[in-house]
Amino acid sequence: KFVKMSCGGCKCDCNEYLTYKVVKYLLIIANIFFWLVSAAIMGLGIFAEVVRRDLGSMNTFLVSPAAALIAAGLVVFIVTFLGMAGALRDNLTILKIFIGLMITGLLLQLIVGLVAFAFKDQAKNFINEQVSKGLKNYFADLDFKNTMDWVQERFYCCGGVDYQDWEKNDYFRCASPGPASCGVPFTCCDRRANPTEGGVVNTQCGYGVRVYNRLELVDIVYIRGCTDAVLIWFEDNFDIFAGLCIGLLLPQLLGIFLSYIYINRIEDEIDQIKTAPYGTWDMGDDTDAPAQKDTAV
């Protein structure tokens, strides 16, 4: 049976009814908002993937932003759709699936964070290995090239472990016959010590620099590796990183909390209907009453 209840029906407490309505609409609005955001993220990922394929870019583990956007958008899209549908229809089964997925996702994020912190040395070595693989295809993989150039310029670093990592690239290898042999990309050049004039960038500033020793390269190219540089930046800006993590976790905790309250409220209403004497609950056409239950009574 599908049952409608109003504040005056089944001797319900009006405060409980008000709680039901407030939680219901908060849950619907929140899920609609994140559902639309996830759709936009997924669309952006699909667009980026189309552009990447048109450019013939290669794939690497670390640099696949299009795939990451599509995957993240799809997961959030499905989960928030379930939450929205469950709240609209007061469907306990869908709502319980929704809260189960939310709790599972939250736990997985916490586990990944704890594992990465506990095994940070292994994680650092893994990142260095992936960067080394990317350096080999630096000119062939535009995704990796653009990302690596941005990281080197933004964090004042060069290579993964250090600037000598560019020996892994065929163009920059010292045995290479080209002009870039024993060199590094121009994004490794220290522009703080050698500012460009008129905005013109010398793209050959890193050619042949690795024939010199480390001390001679100070103020010419960046010496330290990008893995250490990025990790140091995270440590120096831990408050920003912590705020970002909290900002990602709070909406999930709020969704779990609202879903828990909402499920309990629906179950309480069902129990009231089951235990109420026949004829004491209202079957009128209250259009603003809680939505019809998809759960059989």
PDB file of C-alpha atoms in Angstrom:
ATOM      1  CA  LYS A   1       0.000   0.000   0.000  1.00  0.00           C
ATOM      2  CA  PHE A   2       1.060   3.580  -0.549  1.00  0.00           C
ATOM      3  CA  VAL A   3       0.279   5.700   2.484  1.00  0.00           C
ATOM      4  CA  LYS A   4       0.052   9.478   2.876  1.00  0.00           C
ATOM      5  CA  MET A   5       0.428  11.132   6.249  1.00  0.00           C
ATOM      6  CA  SER A   6      -0.055  14.706   7.346  1.00  0.00           C
ATOM      7  CA  CYS A   7       0.821  16.514  10.518  1.00  0.00           C
ATOM      8  CA  GLY A   8      -2.661  15.895  11.838  1.00  0.00           C
ATOM      9  CA  GLY A   9      -2.780  12.272  10.785  1.00  0.00           C
ATOM     10  CA  CYS A  10      -1.821   9.244  12.878  1.00  0.00           C
ATOM     11  CA  LYS A  11      -1.444  11.543  15.923  1.00  0.00           C
ATOM     12  CA  CYS A  12       2.010  12.572  14.629  1.00  0.00           C
ATOM     13  CA  ASP A  13       4.037  15.186  16.462  1.00  0.00           C
ATOM     14  CA  CYS A  14       4.201  18.335  14.304  1.00  0.00           C
ATOM     15  CA  ASN A  15       7.827  18.904  15.325  1.00  0.00           C
ATOM     16  CA  GLU A  16       8.732  15.473  13.992  1.00  0.00           C
ATOM     17  CA  TYR A  17       6.862  16.235  10.793  1.00  0.00           C
ATOM     18  CA  LEU A  18       8.729  19.544  10.425  1.00  0.00           C
ATOM     19  CA  THR A  19      12.056  17.741  10.960  1.00  0.00           C
ATOM     20  CA  TYR A  20      11.065  15.265   8.275  1.00  0.00           C
ATOM     21  CA  LYS A  21      10.332  18.024   5.745  1.00  0.00           C
ATOM     22  CA  VAL A  22      13.449  20.076   6.519  1.00  0.00           C
ATOM     23  CA  VAL A  23      15.791  17.078   6.269  1.00  0.00           C
ATOM     24  CA  LYS A  24      14.056  15.845   3.119  1.00  0.00           C
ATOM     25  CA  TYR A  25      14.480  19.116   1.223  1.00  0.00           C
ATOM     26  CA  LEU A  26      18.026  19.702   2.495  1.00  0.00           C
ATOM     27  CA  LEU A  27      18.988  16.240   1.261  1.00  0.00           C
ATOM     28  CA  ILE A  28      17.314  16.814  -2.112  1.00  0.00           C
ATOM     29  CA  ILE A  29      18.897  20.245  -2.631  1.00  0.00           C
ATOM     30  CA  ALA A  30      22.378  19.041  -1.628  1.00  0.00           C
ATOM     31  CA  ASN A  31      22.201  16.026  -3.929  1.00  0.00           C
ATOM     32  CA  ILE A  32      20.894  18.080  -6.864  1.00  0.00           C
ATOM     33  CA  PHE A  33      23.731  20.580  -6.409  1.00  0.00           C
ATOM     34  CA  PHE A  34      26.488  17.945  -6.342  1.00  0.00           C
ATOM     35  CA  TRP A  35      24.738  15.995  -9.112  1.00  0.00           C
ATOM     36  CA  LEU A  36      24.980  19.039 -11.390  1.00  0.00           C
ATOM     37  CA  VAL A  37      28.584  19.697 -10.327  1.00  0.00           C
ATOM     38  CA  SER A  38      29.530  16.082 -11.086  1.00  0.00           C
ATOM     39  CA  ALA A  39      27.862  16.313 -14.490  1.00  0.00           C
ATOM     40  CA  ALA A  40      29.921  19.432 -15.265  1.00  0.00           C
ATOM     41  CA  ILE A  41      33.143  17.710 -14.109  1.00  0.00           C
ATOM     42  CA  MET A  42      32.360  14.660 -16.222  1.00  0.00           C
ATOM     43  CA  GLY A  43      31.630  16.863 -19.250  1.00  0.00           C
ATOM     44  CA  LEU A  44      34.924  18.703 -18.769  1.00  0.00           C
ATOM     45  CA  GLY A  45      36.746  15.366 -18.574  1.00  0.00           C
ATOM     46  CA  ILE A  46      35.121  14.104 -21.785  1.00  0.00           C
ATOM     47  CA  PHE A  47      36.063  17.335 -23.570  1.00  0.00           C
ATOM     48  CA  ALA A  48      39.665  17.080 -22.329  1.00  0.00           C
ATOM     49  CA  GLU A  49      39.839  13.441 -23.466  1.00  0.00           C
ATOM     50  CA  VAL A  50      38.620  14.352 -26.961  1.00  0.00           C
ATOM     51  CA  VAL A  51      41.251  17.100 -27.204  1.00  0.00           C
ATOM     52  CA  ARG A  52      43.948  14.750 -25.890  1.00  0.00           C
ATOM     53  CA  ARG A  53      43.153  12.128 -28.511  1.00  0.00           C
ATOM     54  CA  ASP A  54      43.123  14.733 -31.273  1.00  0.00           C
ATOM     55  CA  LEU A  55      46.633  15.758 -30.201  1.00  0.00           C
ATOM     56  CA  GLY A  56      47.749  12.134 -30.088  1.00  0.00           C
ATOM     57  CA  SER A  57      48.955  12.437 -26.514  1.00  0.00           C
ATOM     58  CA  MET A  58      50.223   9.298 -24.786  1.00  0.00           C
ATOM     59  CA  ASN A  59      48.958   8.023 -21.447  1.00  0.00           C
ATOM     60  CA  THR A  60      50.963   7.845 -18.229  1.00  0.00           C
ATOM     61  CA  PHE A  61      49.840   6.738 -14.783  1.00  0.00           C
ATOM     62  CA  LEU A  62      50.388  10.085 -13.118  1.00  0.00           C
ATOM     63  CA  VAL A  63      49.088  12.337 -15.855  1.00  0.00           C
ATOM     64  CA  SER A  64      45.651  11.340 -17.046  1.00  0.00           C
ATOM     65  CA  PRO A  65      43.553  14.294 -15.915  1.00  0.00           C
ATOM     66  CA  ALA A  66      40.784  13.589 -18.397  1.00  0.00           C
ATOM     67  CA  ALA A  67      40.315  10.017 -17.179  1.00  0.00           C
ATOM     68  CA  ALA A  68      40.473  11.157 -13.547  1.00  0.00           C
ATOM     69  CA  LEU A  69      37.814  13.816 -14.129  1.00  0.00           C
ATOM     70  CA  ILE A  70      35.529  11.387 -15.942  1.00  0.00           C
ATOM     71  CA  ALA A  71      35.910   8.693 -13.260  1.00  0.00           C
ATOM     72  CA  ALA A  72      35.395  11.091 -10.344  1.00  0.00           C
ATOM     73  CA  GLY A  73      32.454  12.797 -12.048  1.00  0.00           C
ATOM     74  CA  LEU A  74      30.787   9.487 -12.895  1.00  0.00           C
ATOM     75  CA  VAL A  75      31.072   8.128  -9.347  1.00  0.00           C
ATOM     76  CA  VAL A  76      29.673  11.311  -7.775  1.00  0.00           C
ATOM     77  CA  PHE A  77      26.979  11.500 -10.476  1.00  0.00           C
ATOM     78  CA  ILE A  78      25.691   7.995  -9.701  1.00  0.00           C
ATOM     79  CA  VAL A  79      25.873   8.342  -5.904  1.00  0.00           C
ATOM     80  CA  THR A  80      24.150  11.741  -5.788  1.00  0.00           C
ATOM     81  CA  PHE A  81      21.469  10.546  -8.217  1.00  0.00           C
ATOM     82  CA  LEU A  82      20.683   7.684  -5.842  1.00  0.00           C
ATOM     83  CA  GLY A  83      20.475  10.108  -2.924  1.00  0.00           C
ATOM     84  CA  MET A  84      18.217  12.455  -4.844  1.00  0.00           C
ATOM     85  CA  ALA A  85      15.930   9.657  -6.066  1.00  0.00           C
ATOM     86  CA  GLY A  86      15.724   8.072  -2.620  1.00  0.00           C
ATOM     87  CA  ALA A  87      14.844  11.366  -0.943  1.00  0.00           C
ATOM     88  CA  LEU A  88      12.230  12.275  -3.567  1.00  0.00           C
ATOM     89  CA  ARG A  89      10.481   8.904  -3.353  1.00  0.00           C
ATOM     90  CA  ASP A  90      11.133   8.169   0.330  1.00  0.00           C
ATOM     91  CA  ASN A  91      12.547   4.849  -0.827  1.00  0.00           C
ATOM     92  CA  LEU A  92      14.328   3.192   2.082  1.00  0.00           C
ATOM     93  CA  THR A  93      16.190   0.702  -0.114  1.00  0.00           C
ATOM     94  CA  ILE A  94      17.733   3.409  -2.302  1.00  0.00           C
ATOM     95  CA  LEU A  95      18.496   5.603   0.699  1.00  0.00           C
ATOM     96  CA  LYS A  96      20.289   2.755   2.478  1.00  0.00           C
ATOM     97  CA  ILE A  97      22.320   2.031  -0.673  1.00  0.00           C
ATOM     98  CA  PHE A  98      23.161   5.741  -0.863  1.00  0.00           C
ATOM     99  CA  ILE A  99      24.328   6.013   2.747  1.00  0.00           C
ATOM    100  CA  GLY A 100      26.264   2.739   2.369  1.00  0.00           C
ATOM    101  CA  LEU A 101      28.126   4.100  -0.665  1.00  0.00           C
ATOM    102  CA  MET A 102      28.810   7.379   1.118  1.00  0.00           C
ATOM    103  CA  ILE A 103      30.269   5.620   4.167  1.00  0.00           C
ATOM    104  CA  THR A 104      32.319   3.270   1.959  1.00  0.00           C
ATOM    105  CA  GLY A 105      33.723   6.174  -0.067  1.00  0.00           C
ATOM    106  CA  LEU A 106      34.591   8.124   3.078  1.00  0.00           C
ATOM    107  CA  LEU A 107      36.368   5.145   4.631  1.00  0.00           C
ATOM    108  CA  LEU A 108      38.333   4.484   1.430  1.00  0.00           C
ATOM    109  CA  GLN A 109      39.535   8.089   1.349  1.00  0.00           C
ATOM    110  CA  LEU A 110      40.614   7.915   4.975  1.00  0.00           C
ATOM    111  CA  ILE A 111      42.384   4.578   4.413  1.00  0.00           C
ATOM    112  CA  VAL A 112      44.241   5.893   1.343  1.00  0.00           C
ATOM    113  CA  GLY A 113      45.326   8.979   3.297  1.00  0.00           C
ATOM    114  CA  LEU A 114      46.536   6.945   6.264  1.00  0.00           C
ATOM    115  CA  VAL A 115      48.367   4.432   4.058  1.00  0.00           C
ATOM    116  CA  ALA A 116      50.059   7.229   2.101  1.00  0.00           C
ATOM    117  CA  PHE A 117      51.144   8.857   5.376  1.00  0.00           C
ATOM    118  CA  ALA A 118      52.326   5.591   6.948  1.00  0.00           C
ATOM    119  CA  PHE A 119      54.252   4.523   3.829  1.00  0.00           C
ATOM    120  CA  LYS A 120      55.319   7.959   2.650  1.00  0.00           C
ATOM    121  CA  ASP A 121      58.827   6.770   1.722  1.00  0.00           C
ATOM    122  CA  GLN A 122      57.414   4.003  -0.487  1.00  0.00           C
ATOM    123  CA  ALA A 123      54.917   6.467  -1.941  1.00  0.00           C
ATOM    124  CA  LYS A 124      57.752   8.885  -2.705  1.00  0.00           C
ATOM    125  CA  ASN A 125      59.724   6.154  -4.484  1.00  0.00           C
ATOM    126  CA  PHE A 126      56.631   5.171  -6.459  1.00  0.00           C
ATOM    127  CA  ILE A 127      56.123   8.775  -7.583  1.00  0.00           C
ATOM    128  CA  ASN A 128      59.781   9.028  -8.626  1.00  0.00           C
ATOM    129  CA  GLU A 129      59.428   5.843 -10.683  1.00  0.00           C
ATOM    130  CA  GLN A 130      56.358   7.180 -12.478  1.00  0.00           C
ATOM    131  CA  VAL A 131      58.035  10.532 -13.129  1.00  0.00           C
ATOM    132  CA  SER A 132      61.055   8.719 -14.576  1.00  0.00           C
ATOM    133  CA  LYS A 133      58.778   6.855 -16.985  1.00  0.00           C
ATOM    134  CA  GLY A 134      57.177  10.132 -17.989  1.00  0.00           C
ATOM    135  CA  LEU A 135      60.527  11.829 -18.610  1.00  0.00           C
ATOM    136  CA  LYS A 136      61.332   9.240 -21.265  1.00  0.00           C
ATOM    137  CA  ASN A 137      58.270  10.333 -23.268  1.00  0.00           C
ATOM    138  CA  TYR A 138      58.492  14.028 -22.377  1.00  0.00           C
ATOM    139  CA  PHE A 139      58.125  15.318 -25.943  1.00  0.00           C
ATOM    140  CA  ALA A 140      55.656  12.625 -27.051  1.00  0.00           C
ATOM    141  CA  ASP A 141      53.227  12.949 -24.137  1.00  0.00           C
ATOM    142  CA  LEU A 142      51.773  16.459 -24.149  1.00  0.00           C
ATOM    143  CA  ASP A 143      49.800  15.857 -20.952  1.00  0.00           C
ATOM    144  CA  PHE A 144      52.934  14.971 -19.031  1.00  0.00           C
ATOM    145  CA  LYS A 145      55.025  17.679 -20.728  1.00  0.00           C
ATOM    146  CA  ASN A 146      52.621  20.475 -19.812  1.00  0.00           C
ATOM    147  CA  THR A 147      52.256  19.208 -16.257  1.00  0.00           C
ATOM    148  CA  MET A 148      56.007  18.739 -15.754  1.00  0.00           C
ATOM    149  CA  ASP A 149      56.798  22.182 -17.184  1.00  0.00           C
ATOM    150  CA  TRP A 150      54.236  23.792 -14.872  1.00  0.00           C
ATOM    151  CA  VAL A 151      55.568  21.943 -11.805  1.00  0.00           C
ATOM    152  CA  GLN A 152      59.203  22.848 -12.592  1.00  0.00           C
ATOM    153  CA  GLU A 153      58.360  26.519 -13.033  1.00  0.00           C
ATOM    154  CA  ARG A 154      55.961  26.726 -10.094  1.00  0.00           C
ATOM    155  CA  PHE A 155      58.082  24.835  -7.540  1.00  0.00           C
ATOM    156  CA  TYR A 156      61.550  25.871  -8.803  1.00  0.00           C
ATOM    157  CA  CYS A 157      62.699  22.303  -9.378  1.00  0.00           C
ATOM    158  CA  CYS A 158      64.023  20.057 -12.122  1.00  0.00           C
ATOM    159  CA  GLY A 159      63.350  16.376 -12.801  1.00  0.00           C
ATOM    160  CA  GLY A 160      61.997  13.869 -10.286  1.00  0.00           C
ATOM    161  CA  VAL A 161      64.845  13.074  -7.879  1.00  0.00           C
ATOM    162  CA  ASP A 162      67.038  15.888  -9.280  1.00  0.00           C
ATOM    163  CA  TYR A 163      68.093  17.529 -12.552  1.00  0.00           C
ATOM    164  CA  GLN A 164      70.147  14.475 -13.577  1.00  0.00           C
ATOM    165  CA  ASP A 165      66.890  12.572 -14.196  1.00  0.00           C
ATOM    166  CA  TRP A 166      66.771  14.170 -17.662  1.00  0.00           C
ATOM    167  CA  GLU A 167      69.507  11.752 -18.727  1.00  0.00           C
ATOM    168  CA  LYS A 168      66.621   9.281 -19.190  1.00  0.00           C
ATOM    169  CA  ASN A 169      65.253  11.310 -22.107  1.00  0.00           C
ATOM    170  CA  ASP A 170      66.718  10.541 -25.531  1.00  0.00           C
ATOM    171  CA  TYR A 171      66.937  14.214 -26.521  1.00  0.00           C
ATOM    172  CA  PHE A 172      68.721  15.313 -23.333  1.00  0.00           C
ATOM    173  CA  ARG A 173      70.970  12.260 -22.963  1.00  0.00           C
ATOM    174  CA  CYS A 174      74.662  13.172 -23.013  1.00  0.00           C
ATOM    175  CA  ALA A 175      75.264  10.587 -25.748  1.00  0.00           C
ATOM    176  CA  SER A 176      72.698  12.290 -27.974  1.00  0.00           C
ATOM    177  CA  PRO A 177      74.133  14.034 -31.049  1.00  0.00           C
ATOM    178  CA  GLY A 178      71.626  16.902 -30.943  1.00  0.00           C
ATOM    179  CA  PRO A 179      72.133  20.400 -29.470  1.00  0.00           C
ATOM    180  CA  ALA A 180      70.017  19.471 -26.403  1.00  0.00           C
ATOM    181  CA  SER A 181      72.439  16.733 -25.335  1.00  0.00           C
ATOM    182  CA  CYS A 182      73.457  16.834 -21.669  1.00  0.00           C
ATOM    183  CA  GLY A 183      70.782  19.446 -21.135  1.00  0.00           C
ATOM    184  CA  VAL A 184      67.450  20.054 -19.389  1.00  0.00           C
ATOM    185  CA  PRO A 185      64.211  21.753 -20.517  1.00  0.00           C
ATOM    186  CA  PHE A 186      64.110  25.538 -20.395  1.00  0.00           C
ATOM    187  CA  THR A 187      61.543  25.333 -17.575  1.00  0.00           C
ATOM    188  CA  CYS A 188      64.431  24.163 -15.362  1.00  0.00           C
ATOM    189  CA  CYS A 189      66.305  27.425 -15.877  1.00  0.00           C
ATOM    190  CA  ASP A 190      66.448  29.669 -12.804  1.00  0.00           C
ATOM    191  CA  ARG A 191      64.591  32.780 -13.937  1.00  0.00           C
ATOM    192  CA  ARG A 192      64.838  34.330 -10.489  1.00  0.00           C
ATOM    193  CA  ALA A 193      68.592  34.732 -10.977  1.00  0.00           C
ATOM    194  CA  ASN A 194      68.308  35.273 -14.740  1.00  0.00           C
ATOM    195  CA  PRO A 195      65.106  37.228 -15.440  1.00  0.00           C
ATOM    196  CA  THR A 196      63.987  37.431 -19.051  1.00  0.00           C
ATOM    197  CA  GLU A 197      63.884  40.755 -20.834  1.00  0.00           C
ATOM    198  CA  GLY A 198      60.748  41.838 -22.627  1.00  0.00           C
ATOM    199  CA  GLY A 199      59.016  38.547 -21.859  1.00  0.00           C
ATOM    200  CA  VAL A 200      61.173  36.641 -24.368  1.00  0.00           C
ATOM    201  CA  VAL A 201      62.059  33.179 -23.061  1.00  0.00           C
ATOM    202  CA  ASN A 202      65.358  31.574 -24.020  1.00  0.00           C
ATOM    203  CA  THR A 203      64.231  28.017 -24.772  1.00  0.00           C
ATOM    204  CA  GLN A 204      67.859  26.866 -25.136  1.00  0.00           C
ATOM    205  CA  CYS A 205      69.043  28.064 -21.730  1.00  0.00           C
ATOM    206  CA  GLY A 206      69.238  24.487 -20.433  1.00  0.00           C
ATOM    207  CA  TYR A 207      71.255  23.008 -23.291  1.00  0.00           C
ATOM    208  CA  GLY A 208      74.515  21.364 -22.239  1.00  0.00           C
ATOM    209  CA  VAL A 209      74.318  22.419 -18.593  1.00  0.00           C
ATOM    210  CA  ARG A 210      74.732  18.926 -17.144  1.00  0.00           C
ATOM    211  CA  VAL A 211      78.387  18.798 -18.186  1.00  0.00           C
ATOM    212  CA  TYR A 212      79.080  21.117 -15.224  1.00  0.00           C
ATOM    213  CA  ASN A 213      79.120  19.993 -11.599  1.00  0.00           C
ATOM    214  CA  ARG A 214      76.306  20.680  -9.194  1.00  0.00           C
ATOM    215  CA  LEU A 215      77.799  23.767  -7.518  1.00  0.00           C
ATOM    216  CA  GLU A 216      78.530  25.444 -10.846  1.00  0.00           C
ATOM    217  CA  LEU A 217      74.859  25.173 -11.803  1.00  0.00           C
ATOM    218  CA  VAL A 218      73.581  27.174  -8.837  1.00  0.00           C
ATOM    219  CA  ASP A 219      71.617  30.209 -10.143  1.00  0.00           C
ATOM    220  CA  ILE A 220      71.671  28.712 -13.644  1.00  0.00           C
ATOM    221  CA  VAL A 221      69.178  25.842 -13.382  1.00  0.00           C
ATOM    222  CA  TYR A 222      67.167  24.405 -10.516  1.00  0.00           C
ATOM    223  CA  ILE A 223      69.068  21.625  -8.780  1.00  0.00           C
ATOM    224  CA  ARG A 224      66.564  19.971  -6.474  1.00  0.00           C
ATOM    225  CA  GLY A 225      64.052  17.428  -7.705  1.00  0.00           C
ATOM    226  CA  CYS A 226      60.357  18.132  -8.048  1.00  0.00           C
ATOM    227  CA  THR A 227      59.214  15.269  -5.806  1.00  0.00           C
ATOM    228  CA  ASP A 228      60.981  16.766  -2.787  1.00  0.00           C
ATOM    229  CA  ALA A 229      59.968  20.290  -3.790  1.00  0.00           C
ATOM    230  CA  VAL A 230      56.264  19.417  -3.942  1.00  0.00           C
ATOM    231  CA  LEU A 231      56.386  17.462  -0.655  1.00  0.00           C
ATOM    232  CA  ILE A 232      58.135  20.372   1.072  1.00  0.00           C
ATOM    233  CA  TRP A 233      55.473  22.732  -0.284  1.00  0.00           C
ATOM    234  CA  PHE A 234      52.751  20.529   1.184  1.00  0.00           C
ATOM    235  CA  GLU A 235      54.512  20.537   4.564  1.00  0.00           C
ATOM    236  CA  ASP A 236      54.936  24.321   4.488  1.00  0.00           C
ATOM    237  CA  ASN A 237      51.271  24.794   3.516  1.00  0.00           C
ATOM    238  CA  PHE A 238      49.788  22.070   5.665  1.00  0.00           C
ATOM    239  CA  ASP A 239      47.020  24.373   6.896  1.00  0.00           C
ATOM    240  CA  ILE A 240      45.812  24.922   3.329  1.00  0.00           C
ATOM    241  CA  PHE A 241      45.990  21.210   2.568  1.00  0.00           C
ATOM    242  CA  ALA A 242      44.149  20.369   5.801  1.00  0.00           C
ATOM    243  CA  GLY A 243      41.464  22.926   4.979  1.00  0.00           C
ATOM    244  CA  LEU A 244      41.029  21.400   1.529  1.00  0.00           C
ATOM    245  CA  CYS A 245      40.667  17.923   3.027  1.00  0.00           C
ATOM    246  CA  ILE A 246      38.119  19.167   5.545  1.00  0.00           C
ATOM    247  CA  GLY A 247      36.244  20.907   2.744  1.00  0.00           C
ATOM    248  CA  LEU A 248      36.036  17.607   0.855  1.00  0.00           C
ATOM    249  CA  LEU A 249      35.050  15.546   3.899  1.00  0.00           C
ATOM    250  CA  LEU A 250      32.423  17.856   5.413  1.00  0.00           C
ATOM    251  CA  PRO A 251      29.843  17.532   2.580  1.00  0.00           C
ATOM    252  CA  GLN A 252      30.191  13.752   2.771  1.00  0.00           C
ATOM    253  CA  LEU A 253      29.717  13.726   6.538  1.00  0.00           C
ATOM    254  CA  LEU A 254      26.730  16.048   6.166  1.00  0.00           C
ATOM    255  CA  GLY A 255      25.186  13.760   3.549  1.00  0.00           C
ATOM    256  CA  ILE A 256      25.655  10.719   5.790  1.00  0.00           C
ATOM    257  CA  PHE A 257      24.199  12.573   8.798  1.00  0.00           C
ATOM    258  CA  LEU A 258      21.130  13.851   6.916  1.00  0.00           C
ATOM    259  CA  SER A 259      20.521  10.451   5.345  1.00  0.00           C
ATOM    260  CA  TYR A 260      20.717   8.752   8.736  1.00  0.00           C
ATOM    261  CA  ILE A 261      18.189  11.162  10.263  1.00  0.00           C
ATOM    262  CA  TYR A 262      15.908  10.878   7.240  1.00  0.00           C
ATOM    263  CA  ILE A 263      15.929   7.064   7.191  1.00  0.00           C
ATOM    264  CA  ASN A 264      15.153   6.957  10.916  1.00  0.00           C
ATOM    265  CA  ARG A 265      12.292   9.434  10.472  1.00  0.00           C
ATOM    266  CA  ILE A 266      10.733   7.371   7.671  1.00  0.00           C
ATOM    267  CA  GLU A 267      11.043   4.176   9.702  1.00  0.00           C
ATOM    268  CA  ASP A 268       9.414   5.903  12.695  1.00  0.00           C
ATOM    269  CA  GLU A 269       6.478   6.977  10.519  1.00  0.00           C
ATOM    270  CA  ILE A 270       6.074   3.438   9.189  1.00  0.00           C
ATOM    271  CA  ASP A 271       6.105   2.072  12.744  1.00  0.00           C
ATOM    272  CA  GLN A 272       3.457   4.605  13.770  1.00  0.00           C
ATOM    273  CA  ILE A 273       1.211   3.546  10.910  1.00  0.00           C
ATOM    274  CA  LYS A 274       1.670  -0.132  11.772  1.00  0.00           C
ATOM    275  CA  THR A 275       0.849   0.352  15.446  1.00  0.00           C
ATOM    276  CA  ALA A 276      -1.920   2.996  15.115  1.00  0.00           C
ATOM    277  CA  PRO A 277      -5.555   1.761  15.490  1.00  0.00           C
ATOM    278  CA  TYR A 278      -7.435   1.633  12.232  1.00  0.00           C
ATOM    279  CA  GLY A 279      -9.222   4.898  11.423  1.00  0.00           C
ATOM    280  CA  THR A 280      -6.959   7.163  13.493  1.00  0.00           C
ATOM    281  CA  TRP A 281      -4.730   8.219  10.600  1.00  0.00           C
ATOM    282  CA  ASP A 282      -5.607  10.620   7.833  1.00  0.00           C
ATOM    283  CA  MET A 283      -5.867   9.486   4.212  1.00  0.00           C
ATOM    284  CA  GLY A 284      -6.732  12.938   2.899  1.00  0.00           C
ATOM    285  CA  ASP A 285      -5.227  14.686  -0.132  1.00  0.00           C
ATOM    286  CA  ASP A 286      -2.573  16.691   1.632  1.00  0.00           C
ATOM    287  CA  THR A 287      -0.296  17.604  -1.254  1.00  0.00           C
ATOM    288  CA  ASP A 288       2.370  18.972   1.064  1.00  0.00           C
ATOM    289  CA  ALA A 289       2.469  15.811   3.142  1.00  0.00           C
ATOM    290  CA  PRO A 290       5.483  13.518   3.076  1.00  0.00           C
ATOM    291  CA  ALA A 291       5.872  11.855  -0.287  1.00  0.00           C
ATOM    292  CA  GLN A 292       4.331   8.456  -0.910  1.00  0.00           C
ATOM    293  CA  LYS A 293       6.416   5.657   0.499  1.00  0.00           C
ATOM    294  CA  ASP A 294       7.805   3.145  -1.960  1.00  0.00           C
ATOM    295  CA  THR A 295       8.162   0.768   0.968  1.00  0.00           C
ATOM    296  CA  ALA A 296       5.262  -1.624   1.321  1.00  0.00           C
ATOM    297  CA  VAL A 297       3.453  -1.435   4.633  1.00  0.00           C
TER     298      VAL A 297
END
